[in-house]
Short mmCIF file of C-alpha atoms and ligand atoms in Angstrom, two decimals:
data_model
loop_
_atom_site.label_atom_id
_atom_site.label_comp_id
_atom_site.label_asym_id
_atom_site.label_seq_id
_atom_site.Cartn_x
_atom_site.Cartn_y
_atom_site.Cartn_z
CA MET A 1 -4.68 2.99 -6.30
CA ARG A 2 -7.66 4.41 -3.46
CA ILE A 3 -6.18 5.43 -0.03
CA ASP A 4 -8.26 5.99 2.53
CA VAL A 5 -7.04 7.78 6.03
CA ILE A 6 -9.33 7.45 9.10
CA SER A 7 -7.89 9.72 11.86
CA ILE A 8 -9.33 11.82 14.96
CA PHE A 9 -7.01 14.43 13.30
CA PRO A 10 -7.72 14.67 9.47
CA ALA A 11 -5.97 18.03 8.91
CA TYR A 12 -2.61 16.28 9.39
CA LEU A 13 -3.07 14.40 6.60
CA ASP A 14 -3.50 17.62 4.04
CA ALA A 15 0.18 17.56 2.97
CA LEU A 16 -1.28 14.37 0.93
CA GLN A 17 -3.29 16.82 -1.69
CA LEU A 18 0.23 18.61 -2.23
CA SER A 19 3.26 18.01 -4.76
CA LEU A 20 3.26 15.02 -6.44
CA ALA A 21 0.23 12.78 -4.44
CA GLY A 22 -1.48 16.40 -5.83
CA LYS A 23 -0.32 15.88 -9.34
CA ALA A 24 -1.12 11.98 -9.24
CA GLN A 25 -4.91 12.42 -8.24
CA SER A 26 -5.35 14.91 -10.54
CA SER A 27 -4.39 12.42 -12.73
CA GLY A 28 -6.65 9.79 -11.59
CA LEU A 29 -3.73 7.09 -10.94
CA LEU A 30 -4.44 7.94 -6.97
CA GLN A 31 -7.17 8.70 -4.58
CA ILE A 32 -6.58 9.87 -1.65
CA ALA A 33 -9.51 10.56 1.57
CA THR A 34 -9.63 11.89 4.57
CA HIS A 35 -11.81 10.84 7.26
CA ASP A 36 -12.80 12.43 10.45
CA LEU A 37 -13.16 9.81 13.47
CA ARG A 38 -15.58 11.59 15.16
CA GLU A 39 -18.30 10.98 12.14
CA PHE A 40 -18.54 7.16 13.07
CA THR A 41 -19.86 8.42 16.42
CA HIS A 42 -23.20 8.48 18.09
CA ASP A 43 -22.79 10.50 21.28
CA ARG A 44 -23.49 14.12 21.76
CA HIS A 45 -19.72 14.78 22.80
CA HIS A 46 -18.47 12.21 20.18
CA SER A 47 -16.44 10.66 22.19
CA VAL A 48 -13.53 8.52 21.01
CA ASP A 49 -11.98 7.15 23.76
CA ASP A 50 -12.09 5.95 27.17
CA THR A 51 -10.07 4.38 30.60
CA PRO A 52 -8.09 1.26 30.46
CA TYR A 53 -9.83 -1.80 31.85
CA GLY A 54 -7.14 -3.10 34.43
CA GLY A 55 -6.04 0.31 34.73
CA GLY A 56 -3.23 2.76 34.23
CA ALA A 57 -2.59 5.79 32.65
CA GLY A 58 -3.66 7.36 29.24
CA MET A 59 -7.09 6.33 27.52
CA VAL A 60 -7.69 3.82 25.29
CA MET A 61 -9.53 4.54 21.77
CA LYS A 62 -13.63 2.77 21.98
CA PRO A 63 -14.20 -0.26 19.77
CA GLN A 64 -17.48 1.88 18.40
CA PRO A 65 -16.63 4.67 16.10
CA TRP A 66 -13.78 2.70 14.96
CA GLY A 67 -15.51 -0.64 13.90
CA GLU A 68 -18.07 1.81 11.96
CA ALA A 69 -15.54 3.46 10.50
CA LEU A 70 -14.23 0.64 8.99
CA ASP A 71 -17.03 -0.74 8.32
CA ALA A 72 -17.91 1.75 6.05
CA LEU A 73 -14.63 2.20 4.30
CA THR A 74 -12.83 -1.14 3.86
CA SER A 75 -13.51 -3.14 1.07
CA ASP A 76 -12.91 -6.36 0.35
CA GLU A 77 -9.27 -6.26 -1.35
CA ALA A 78 -8.34 -3.53 1.36
CA VAL A 79 -5.21 -3.52 3.39
CA VAL A 80 -5.69 -2.49 7.06
CA VAL A 81 -2.82 -0.45 7.94
CA VAL A 82 -2.42 0.58 11.60
CA PRO A 83 0.42 2.61 12.41
CA THR A 84 1.39 1.60 15.60
CA PRO A 85 5.04 2.02 17.65
CA SER A 86 4.49 -2.16 18.50
CA GLY A 87 4.06 -3.12 15.04
CA THR A 88 6.57 -4.53 12.34
CA PRO A 89 9.57 -2.00 11.40
CA PHE A 90 8.79 -0.24 8.01
CA THR A 91 11.12 -1.08 5.16
CA GLN A 92 11.16 -0.62 1.23
CA ARG A 93 10.57 -4.19 0.66
CA ILE A 94 6.76 -3.26 2.31
CA ALA A 95 6.45 -0.24 0.93
CA GLU A 96 7.03 -1.96 -2.47
CA ARG A 97 4.63 -4.93 -1.83
CA LEU A 98 1.88 -2.16 -0.68
CA SER A 99 2.77 0.08 -3.90
CA GLY A 100 0.76 -3.12 -5.59
CA GLU A 101 -2.47 -2.77 -3.71
CA GLN A 102 -5.80 -1.53 -5.01
CA HIS A 103 -6.69 0.02 -1.62
CA LEU A 104 -5.44 0.77 1.57
CA VAL A 105 -7.32 1.98 4.78
CA PHE A 106 -5.51 3.75 7.45
CA ALA A 107 -6.33 3.18 10.67
CA CYS A 108 -4.33 5.78 13.00
CA GLY A 109 -4.86 5.98 16.72
CA ARG A 110 -3.68 8.28 19.04
CA TYR A 111 -3.72 8.30 23.07
CA GLU A 112 -2.44 4.74 24.20
CA GLY A 113 -3.43 3.17 21.16
CA ILE A 114 -6.97 0.94 19.94
CA ASP A 115 -9.18 -1.28 21.69
CA GLN A 116 -7.17 -4.74 20.39
CA ARG A 117 -10.32 -6.13 19.69
CA VAL A 118 -10.92 -3.57 16.55
CA ILE A 119 -7.66 -4.81 15.28
CA ASP A 120 -8.68 -8.59 16.31
CA GLU A 121 -11.45 -8.19 14.51
CA ALA A 122 -10.46 -6.27 11.55
CA GLY A 123 -8.02 -9.12 11.03
CA ALA A 124 -10.89 -11.34 10.73
CA ARG A 125 -12.60 -10.27 7.52
CA TRP A 126 -9.50 -8.17 6.10
CA ARG A 127 -5.57 -8.42 5.62
CA VAL A 128 -4.43 -6.16 8.53
CA GLU A 129 -0.51 -4.80 9.06
CA GLU A 130 0.38 -3.22 11.97
CA ILE A 131 3.50 -1.17 11.32
CA SER A 132 5.72 0.55 13.49
CA LEU A 133 8.88 3.49 11.78
CA GLY A 134 11.20 3.24 14.11
CA ASP A 135 12.09 2.44 17.50
CA PHE A 136 10.92 6.27 19.17
CA VAL A 137 7.06 6.97 19.85
CA LEU A 138 4.97 9.84 18.42
CA ASN A 139 1.67 11.06 19.46
CA GLY A 140 -0.33 9.32 17.33
CA GLY A 141 0.02 7.23 13.90
CA GLU A 142 -0.91 10.21 12.04
CA VAL A 143 2.61 11.03 10.75
CA ALA A 144 3.67 7.75 10.78
CA ALA A 145 0.65 7.28 7.66
CA LEU A 146 2.51 9.92 6.53
CA ALA A 147 5.20 8.94 6.09
CA ILE A 148 4.12 5.18 4.93
CA ILE A 149 1.92 6.34 1.79
CA GLU A 150 4.79 8.84 0.69
CA ALA A 151 7.22 5.80 0.78
CA VAL A 152 4.43 3.53 -1.28
CA VAL A 153 2.86 6.07 -3.19
CA ARG A 154 6.22 7.04 -5.03
CA LEU A 155 6.43 3.39 -5.84
CA VAL A 156 3.09 3.28 -7.83
CA PRO A 157 3.73 2.83 -11.57
CA GLY A 158 3.48 6.15 -13.41
CA PHE A 159 3.60 8.12 -10.23
CA MET A 160 7.51 9.08 -10.32
CA GLY A 161 8.26 11.31 -13.31
CA ASN A 162 11.26 9.88 -13.71
CA PRO A 163 11.61 6.32 -12.76
CA ALA A 164 15.33 6.05 -13.23
CA SER A 165 15.54 7.63 -9.85
CA LEU A 166 14.18 5.18 -8.44
CA VAL A 167 16.85 2.56 -9.28
CA GLU A 168 20.04 3.66 -7.53
CA GLU A 169 18.40 4.82 -4.23
CA SER A 170 19.35 3.90 -0.92
CA HIS A 171 17.60 0.86 0.76
CA GLY A 172 17.00 -0.44 -3.19
CA ALA A 173 17.79 -3.96 -4.22
CA ASP A 174 21.68 -4.12 -3.39
CA ASN A 175 20.43 -2.78 -0.02
CA LEU A 176 23.49 -0.20 0.78
CA LEU A 177 22.66 3.42 1.61
CA GLU A 178 23.05 5.92 -1.17
CA TYR A 179 26.69 7.43 -2.47
CA PRO A 180 27.63 11.00 -1.66
CA VAL A 181 26.27 13.31 -4.70
CA TYR A 182 27.46 16.51 -5.95
CA THR A 183 26.58 18.82 -8.50
CA LYS A 184 28.16 22.87 -9.97
CA PRO A 185 30.45 24.34 -8.87
CA ALA A 186 33.24 22.16 -9.02
CA SER A 187 34.67 24.00 -6.22
CA TRP A 188 32.77 25.56 -3.51
CA ARG A 189 34.14 27.60 -0.29
CA GLY A 190 37.57 25.42 -1.28
CA ARG A 191 35.63 22.30 -1.41
CA ASP A 192 36.13 20.37 -4.53
CA VAL A 193 34.37 17.92 -5.85
CA PRO A 194 35.98 14.55 -5.84
CA GLY A 195 38.18 14.29 -9.43
CA VAL A 196 37.01 10.91 -10.25
CA LEU A 197 33.46 12.38 -11.28
CA LEU A 198 34.89 14.97 -13.70
CA SER A 199 37.00 12.46 -15.36
CA GLY A 200 34.85 11.20 -17.70
CA ASN A 201 35.59 7.26 -16.85
CA HIS A 202 32.23 5.95 -16.59
CA ALA A 203 33.83 2.98 -15.08
CA ALA A 204 35.86 4.45 -12.75
CA ILE A 205 33.08 6.72 -11.52
CA ALA A 206 30.60 3.32 -11.31
CA ALA A 207 33.34 1.91 -8.99
CA TRP A 208 33.77 4.84 -6.93
CA ARG A 209 30.18 5.12 -6.00
CA ARG A 210 29.74 1.66 -5.29
CA GLU A 211 33.10 2.08 -2.99
CA GLN A 212 31.52 5.33 -1.31
CA ALA A 213 27.97 3.24 -0.57
CA VAL A 214 29.49 0.15 1.14
CA GLU A 215 31.85 2.91 3.59
CA ARG A 216 28.94 4.63 3.85
CA THR A 217 26.59 1.29 4.85
CA ARG A 218 29.61 -0.21 6.75
CA GLN A 219 30.02 3.39 8.89
CA ARG A 220 26.32 3.96 9.49
CA ARG A 221 24.62 0.94 9.27
CA PRO A 222 26.91 -1.82 9.60
CA GLU A 223 23.74 -4.17 10.00
CA LEU A 224 22.43 -4.09 6.73
CA LEU A 225 25.60 -5.85 5.39
CA ASP A 226 25.41 -8.99 6.77
CL1 6GU B 301 3.68 4.14 13.35
N1 6GU B 301 3.22 5.32 15.26
C1 6GU B 301 2.84 6.09 16.46
N2 6GU B 301 2.41 6.70 17.24
N3 6GU B 301 4.53 6.15 17.01
C2 6GU B 301 5.55 5.84 16.13
C3 6GU B 301 5.20 5.19 15.06
C4 6GU B 301 3.57 4.63 14.95
N4 6GU B 301 6.48 4.74 14.55
C5 6GU B 301 7.50 4.63 15.36
N5 6GU B 301 7.17 5.46 16.57
#
């Protein structure tokens, strides 16, 4: 998979070169490149924003640099991902779908957003997905792109050291939150690990974990049980 990220703060994306993502890049499974939007400007001040037509607070990102950046970086097979609080809520299902793509281009906006014509034109030429991380507001799309990329990349076959750890996690196929987990020692600060986990009875352990997952989901995310 190839991932290109366009931003006026490409240093935000430096974390992608660390850890698991860094390993996958050296193995050739994944190529991630970041691009400074200002390199696609032509004026002396490298301006990327301007005042909104119709008035109002804040600034809007200009179409010219975005148009040229997307022209230069987006392949015919690419999905253009636009992180925005007005997008479709991101889910594990979307991460699974994106993990099967050959090429993702992330367009990280700042300020009040990107001129709508950029999104409209991109949508006429490529597949475009406007995605939100949830009902809260970040200053820009960079942190959201990091989160989306991490969720997607760990699903690319061969990326995870131990693919079994993908099987039982929260938001898997059964739509339940994950059950609580414990490790040694069996007693810590007067708190004991639930006895069933020490019993060696695998059927009882599986039943207890399922019950814990359902109860946790009922308390924290009841809408997932419907
Ligand atoms: Cl994807 N972008 C921004 N700027 N804010 C957000 C978000 C995305 N998701 C939640 N808040």
